[in-house]
Short mmCIF file of C-alpha atoms in Angstrom, two decimals:
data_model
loop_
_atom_site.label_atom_id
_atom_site.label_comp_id
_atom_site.label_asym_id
_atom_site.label_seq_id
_atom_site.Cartn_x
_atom_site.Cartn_y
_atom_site.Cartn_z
CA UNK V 1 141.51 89.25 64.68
CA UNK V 2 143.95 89.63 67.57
CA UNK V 3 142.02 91.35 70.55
CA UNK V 4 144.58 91.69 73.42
CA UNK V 5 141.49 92.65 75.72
CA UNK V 6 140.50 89.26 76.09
CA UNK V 7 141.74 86.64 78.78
CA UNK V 8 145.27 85.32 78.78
CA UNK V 9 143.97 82.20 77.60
CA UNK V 10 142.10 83.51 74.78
CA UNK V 11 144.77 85.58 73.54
CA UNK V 12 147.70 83.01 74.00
CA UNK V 13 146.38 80.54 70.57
CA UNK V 14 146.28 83.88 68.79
CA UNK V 15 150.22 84.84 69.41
CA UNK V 16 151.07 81.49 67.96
CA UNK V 17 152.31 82.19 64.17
CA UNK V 18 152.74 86.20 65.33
CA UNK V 19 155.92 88.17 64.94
CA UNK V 20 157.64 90.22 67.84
CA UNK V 21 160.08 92.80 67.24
CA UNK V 22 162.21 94.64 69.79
CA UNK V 23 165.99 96.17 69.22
CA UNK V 24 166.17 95.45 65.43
CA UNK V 25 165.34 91.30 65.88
CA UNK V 26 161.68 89.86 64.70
CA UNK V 27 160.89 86.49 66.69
CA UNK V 28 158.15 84.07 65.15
CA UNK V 29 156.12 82.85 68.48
CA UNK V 30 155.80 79.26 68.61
CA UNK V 31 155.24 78.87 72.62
CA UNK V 32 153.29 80.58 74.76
CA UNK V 33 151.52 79.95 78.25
CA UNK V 34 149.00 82.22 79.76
CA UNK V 35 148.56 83.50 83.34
CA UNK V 36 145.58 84.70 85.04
CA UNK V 37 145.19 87.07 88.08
CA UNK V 38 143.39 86.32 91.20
CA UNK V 39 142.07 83.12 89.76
CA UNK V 40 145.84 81.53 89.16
CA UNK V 41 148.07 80.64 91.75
CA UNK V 42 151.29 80.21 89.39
CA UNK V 43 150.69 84.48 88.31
CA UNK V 44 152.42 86.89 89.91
CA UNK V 45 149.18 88.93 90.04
CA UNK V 46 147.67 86.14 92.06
CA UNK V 47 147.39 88.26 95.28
CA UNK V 48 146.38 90.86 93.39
CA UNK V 49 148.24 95.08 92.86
CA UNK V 50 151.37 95.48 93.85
CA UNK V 51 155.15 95.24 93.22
CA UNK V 52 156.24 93.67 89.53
CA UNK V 53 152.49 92.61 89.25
CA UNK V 54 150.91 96.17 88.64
CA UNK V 55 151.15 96.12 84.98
CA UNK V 56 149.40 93.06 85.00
CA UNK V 57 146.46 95.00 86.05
CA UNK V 58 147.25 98.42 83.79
CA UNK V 59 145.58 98.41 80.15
CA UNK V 60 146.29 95.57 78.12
CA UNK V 61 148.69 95.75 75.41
CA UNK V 62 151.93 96.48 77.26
CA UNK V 63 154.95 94.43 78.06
CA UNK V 64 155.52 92.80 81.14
CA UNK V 65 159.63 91.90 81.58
CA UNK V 66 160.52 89.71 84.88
CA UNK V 67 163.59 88.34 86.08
CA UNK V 68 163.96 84.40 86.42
CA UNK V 69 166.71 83.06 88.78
CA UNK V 70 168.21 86.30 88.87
CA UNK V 71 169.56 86.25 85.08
CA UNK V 72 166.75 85.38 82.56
CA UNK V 73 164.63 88.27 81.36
CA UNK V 74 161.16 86.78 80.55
CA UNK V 75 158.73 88.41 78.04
CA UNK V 76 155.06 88.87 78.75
CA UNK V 77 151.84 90.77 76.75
CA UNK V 78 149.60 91.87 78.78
CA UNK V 79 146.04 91.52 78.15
CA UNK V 80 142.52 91.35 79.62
CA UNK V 81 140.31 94.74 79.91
CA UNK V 82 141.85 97.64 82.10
CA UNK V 83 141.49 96.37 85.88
CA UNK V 84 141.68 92.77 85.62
CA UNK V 85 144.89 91.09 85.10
CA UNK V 86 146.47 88.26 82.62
CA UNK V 87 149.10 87.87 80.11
CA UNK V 88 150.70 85.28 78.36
CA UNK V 89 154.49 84.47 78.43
CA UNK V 90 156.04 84.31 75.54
CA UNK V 91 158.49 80.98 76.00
CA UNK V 92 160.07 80.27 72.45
CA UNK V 93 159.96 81.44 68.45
CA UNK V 94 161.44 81.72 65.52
CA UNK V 95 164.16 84.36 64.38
CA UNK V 96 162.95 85.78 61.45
CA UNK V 97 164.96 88.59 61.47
CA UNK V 98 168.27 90.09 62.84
CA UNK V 99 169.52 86.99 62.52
CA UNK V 100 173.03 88.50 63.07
CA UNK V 101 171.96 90.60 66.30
CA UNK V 102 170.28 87.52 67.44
CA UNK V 103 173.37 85.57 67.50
CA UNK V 104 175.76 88.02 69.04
CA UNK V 105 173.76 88.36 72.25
CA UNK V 106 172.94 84.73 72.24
CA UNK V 107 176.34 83.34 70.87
CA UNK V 108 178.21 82.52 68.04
CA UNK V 109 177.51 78.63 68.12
CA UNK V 110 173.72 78.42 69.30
CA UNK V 111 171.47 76.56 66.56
CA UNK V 112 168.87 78.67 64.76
CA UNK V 113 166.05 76.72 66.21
CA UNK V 114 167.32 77.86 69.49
CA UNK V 115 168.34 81.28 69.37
CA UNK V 116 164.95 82.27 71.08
CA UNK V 117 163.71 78.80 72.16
CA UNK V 118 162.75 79.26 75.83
CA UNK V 119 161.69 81.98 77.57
CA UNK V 120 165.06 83.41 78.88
CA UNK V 121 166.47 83.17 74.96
CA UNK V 122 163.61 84.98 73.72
CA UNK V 123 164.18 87.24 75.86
CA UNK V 124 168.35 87.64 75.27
CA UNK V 125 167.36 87.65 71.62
CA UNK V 126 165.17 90.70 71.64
CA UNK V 127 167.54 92.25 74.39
CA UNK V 128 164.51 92.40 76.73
CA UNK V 129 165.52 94.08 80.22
CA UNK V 130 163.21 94.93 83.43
CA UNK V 131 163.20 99.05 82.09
CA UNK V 132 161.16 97.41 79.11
CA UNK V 133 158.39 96.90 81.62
CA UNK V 134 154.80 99.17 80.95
CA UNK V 135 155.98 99.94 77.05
CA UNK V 136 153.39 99.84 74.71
CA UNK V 137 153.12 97.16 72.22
CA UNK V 138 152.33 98.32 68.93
CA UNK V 139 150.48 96.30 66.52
CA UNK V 140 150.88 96.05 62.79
CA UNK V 141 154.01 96.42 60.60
CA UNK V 142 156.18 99.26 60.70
CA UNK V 143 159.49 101.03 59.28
CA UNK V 144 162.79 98.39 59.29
CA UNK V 145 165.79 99.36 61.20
CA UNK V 146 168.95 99.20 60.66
CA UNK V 147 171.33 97.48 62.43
CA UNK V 148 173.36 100.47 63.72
CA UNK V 149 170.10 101.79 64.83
CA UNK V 150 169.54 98.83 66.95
CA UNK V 151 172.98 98.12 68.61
CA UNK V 152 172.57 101.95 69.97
CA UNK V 153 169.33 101.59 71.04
CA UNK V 154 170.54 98.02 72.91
CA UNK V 155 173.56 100.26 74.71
CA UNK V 156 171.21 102.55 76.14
CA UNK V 157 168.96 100.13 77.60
CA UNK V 158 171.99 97.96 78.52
CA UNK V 159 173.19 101.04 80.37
CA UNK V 160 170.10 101.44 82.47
CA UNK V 161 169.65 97.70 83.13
CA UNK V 162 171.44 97.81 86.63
CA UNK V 163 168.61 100.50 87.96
CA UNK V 164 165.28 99.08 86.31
CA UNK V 165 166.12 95.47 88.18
CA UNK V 166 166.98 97.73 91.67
CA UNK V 167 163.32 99.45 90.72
CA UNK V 168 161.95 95.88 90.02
CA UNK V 169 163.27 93.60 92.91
CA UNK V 170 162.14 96.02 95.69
CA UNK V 171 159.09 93.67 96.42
CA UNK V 172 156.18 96.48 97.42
CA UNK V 173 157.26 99.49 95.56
CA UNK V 174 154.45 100.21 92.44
CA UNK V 175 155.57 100.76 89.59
CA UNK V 176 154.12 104.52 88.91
CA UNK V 177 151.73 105.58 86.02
CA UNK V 178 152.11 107.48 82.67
CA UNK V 179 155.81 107.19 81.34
CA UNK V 180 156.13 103.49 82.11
CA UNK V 181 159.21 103.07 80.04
CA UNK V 182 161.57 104.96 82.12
CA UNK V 183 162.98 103.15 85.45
CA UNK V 184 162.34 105.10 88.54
CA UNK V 185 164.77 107.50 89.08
CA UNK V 186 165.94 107.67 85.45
CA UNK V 187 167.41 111.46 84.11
CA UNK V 188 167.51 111.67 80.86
CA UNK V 189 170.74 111.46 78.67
CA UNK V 190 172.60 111.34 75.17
CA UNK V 191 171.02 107.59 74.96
CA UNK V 192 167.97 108.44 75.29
CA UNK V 193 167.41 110.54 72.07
CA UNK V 194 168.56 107.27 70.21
CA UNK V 195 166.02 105.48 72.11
CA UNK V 196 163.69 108.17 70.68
CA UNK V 197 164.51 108.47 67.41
CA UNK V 198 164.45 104.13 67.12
CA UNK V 199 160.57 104.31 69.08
CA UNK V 200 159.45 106.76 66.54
CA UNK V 201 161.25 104.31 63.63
CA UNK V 202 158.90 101.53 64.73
CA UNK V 203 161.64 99.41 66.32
CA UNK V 204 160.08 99.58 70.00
CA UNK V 205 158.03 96.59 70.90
CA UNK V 206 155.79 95.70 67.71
CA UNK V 207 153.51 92.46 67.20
CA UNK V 208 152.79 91.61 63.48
CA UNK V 209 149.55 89.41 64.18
CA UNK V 210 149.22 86.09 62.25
CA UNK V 211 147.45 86.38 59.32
CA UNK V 212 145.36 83.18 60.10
CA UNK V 213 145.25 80.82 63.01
CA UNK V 214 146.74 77.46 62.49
CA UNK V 215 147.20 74.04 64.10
CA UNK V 216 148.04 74.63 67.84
CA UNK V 217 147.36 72.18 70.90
CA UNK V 218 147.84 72.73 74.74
CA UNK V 219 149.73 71.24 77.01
CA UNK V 220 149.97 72.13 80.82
CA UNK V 221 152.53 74.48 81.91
CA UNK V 222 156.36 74.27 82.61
CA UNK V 223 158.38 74.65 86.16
CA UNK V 224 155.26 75.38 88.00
CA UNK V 225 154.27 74.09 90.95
CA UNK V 226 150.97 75.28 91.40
CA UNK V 227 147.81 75.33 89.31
CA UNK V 228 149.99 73.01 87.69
CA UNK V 229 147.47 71.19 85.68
CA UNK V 230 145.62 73.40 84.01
CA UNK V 231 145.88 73.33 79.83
CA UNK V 232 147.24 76.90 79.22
CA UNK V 233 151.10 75.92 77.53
CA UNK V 234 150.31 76.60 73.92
CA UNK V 235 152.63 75.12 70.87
CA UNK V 236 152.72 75.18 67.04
CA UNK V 237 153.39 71.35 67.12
CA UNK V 238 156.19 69.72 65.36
CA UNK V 239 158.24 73.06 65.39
CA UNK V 240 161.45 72.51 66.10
CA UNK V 241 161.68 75.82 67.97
CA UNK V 242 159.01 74.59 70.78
CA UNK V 243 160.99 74.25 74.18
CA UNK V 244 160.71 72.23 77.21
CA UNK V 245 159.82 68.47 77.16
CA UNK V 246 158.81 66.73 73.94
CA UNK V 247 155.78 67.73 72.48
#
């Protein structure tokens, strides 16, 4: 049973095999590599509250969106027990559904196996932006969604991307309790009841847990340079999905 209160490194084997769904496209994890707080010098949360790291901390079951190299939007679950901070990056899947959305924000001649393989296509394929930050990850299956119903929902949140990374890249400001969906500064608008009427459809952020846990084997991480060695990259080995060096 997936219990997101756990450690990073607990939860990470049990994402393996899961489904994530975000903006009508349903990603099959196959990679994953947790991050601890204080006790892991490669997490943001290493020196503890503060800036993009606070959500780390918050309650666990929430997304955690960062920007790498200034263009790749990078997918984290945050887990661990209210207080203490970890999560688990989510670096490459399976599309199992939306192909077709998949492809059109990842383009027209990507293979399958790597429409979401790596952290920053994962993230392009479930049209993951820094406003995504602090929503609540909902567990279990829920309505489908059309297509139409997606694409709107993905112009709204395109629309607001430009303020949620200003809100994200000013390096001490918190990022502030209760609605944690909305960037800073955010007034409401025609998008938003869109945005609404997709959350309450069940096309927000969703994780279908695996129904059983299967073969999985560590590795250490990827493009770290510190805490480098410790065992907490995760794989479904032999899928051709898995990113990063061979495996």
């Amino acid at each position: 049973m997936l219990d997101l209160s756990l450690p990073a490194t607990e939860v990470a084997p049990m994402l393996l095999g899961a489904v994530i769904r975000h903006a009508g496209v349903g990603v099959r994890i196959t990679e994953v590599e947790a991050y601890l707080g204080p006790a892991d010098p490669a997490s943001h949360a290493f020196r503890g509250p503060g800036g993009r790291a606070d959500v780390m901390f918050g309650p666990p079951g929430r997304i955690y969106v960062y920007l790498s190299y200034g263009i790749h939007h990078c997918v984290n679950v945050v887990c661990s027990p209210d207080g203490v901070a970890s999560a688990v990056l989510l670096r490459a899947g399976e599309v199992v559904g939306g192909h077709d959305l998949a492809r059109a924000r990842r383009g027209a001649r990507i293979p399958d196996r790597k429409l979401a393989s790596g952290p920053g296509n994962l993230g392009q394929a479930l049209a993951a932006v820094l406003g995504d930050t602090g929503a609540m990850l909902a567990l279990g299956p829920g309505p489908a969604v059309s297509s139409g119903q997606a694409r709107a929902h993905q112009t709204e949140t395109r629309g607001r991307e430009d303020l949620s990374e200003h809100r994200c890249q000013v390096r001490h400001q918190r990022v502030r309790s209760g609605d944690l969906s909305q960037p800073i500064g955010h007034s409401p608008g025609p998008g938003d009841a869109v945005a609404h009427q997709i959350a309450a459809a069940g096309s927000d952020w969703r994780l279908e847990p695996a129904g059983a846990t299967g073969r999985w084997r560590t590795t250490t991480r990827i493009g770290i340079s510190k805490n480098a060695d410790a065992l907490w990259r995760f794989i479904i080995p032999g899928d051709p999905t898995v990113s990063g060096r061979p495996h």
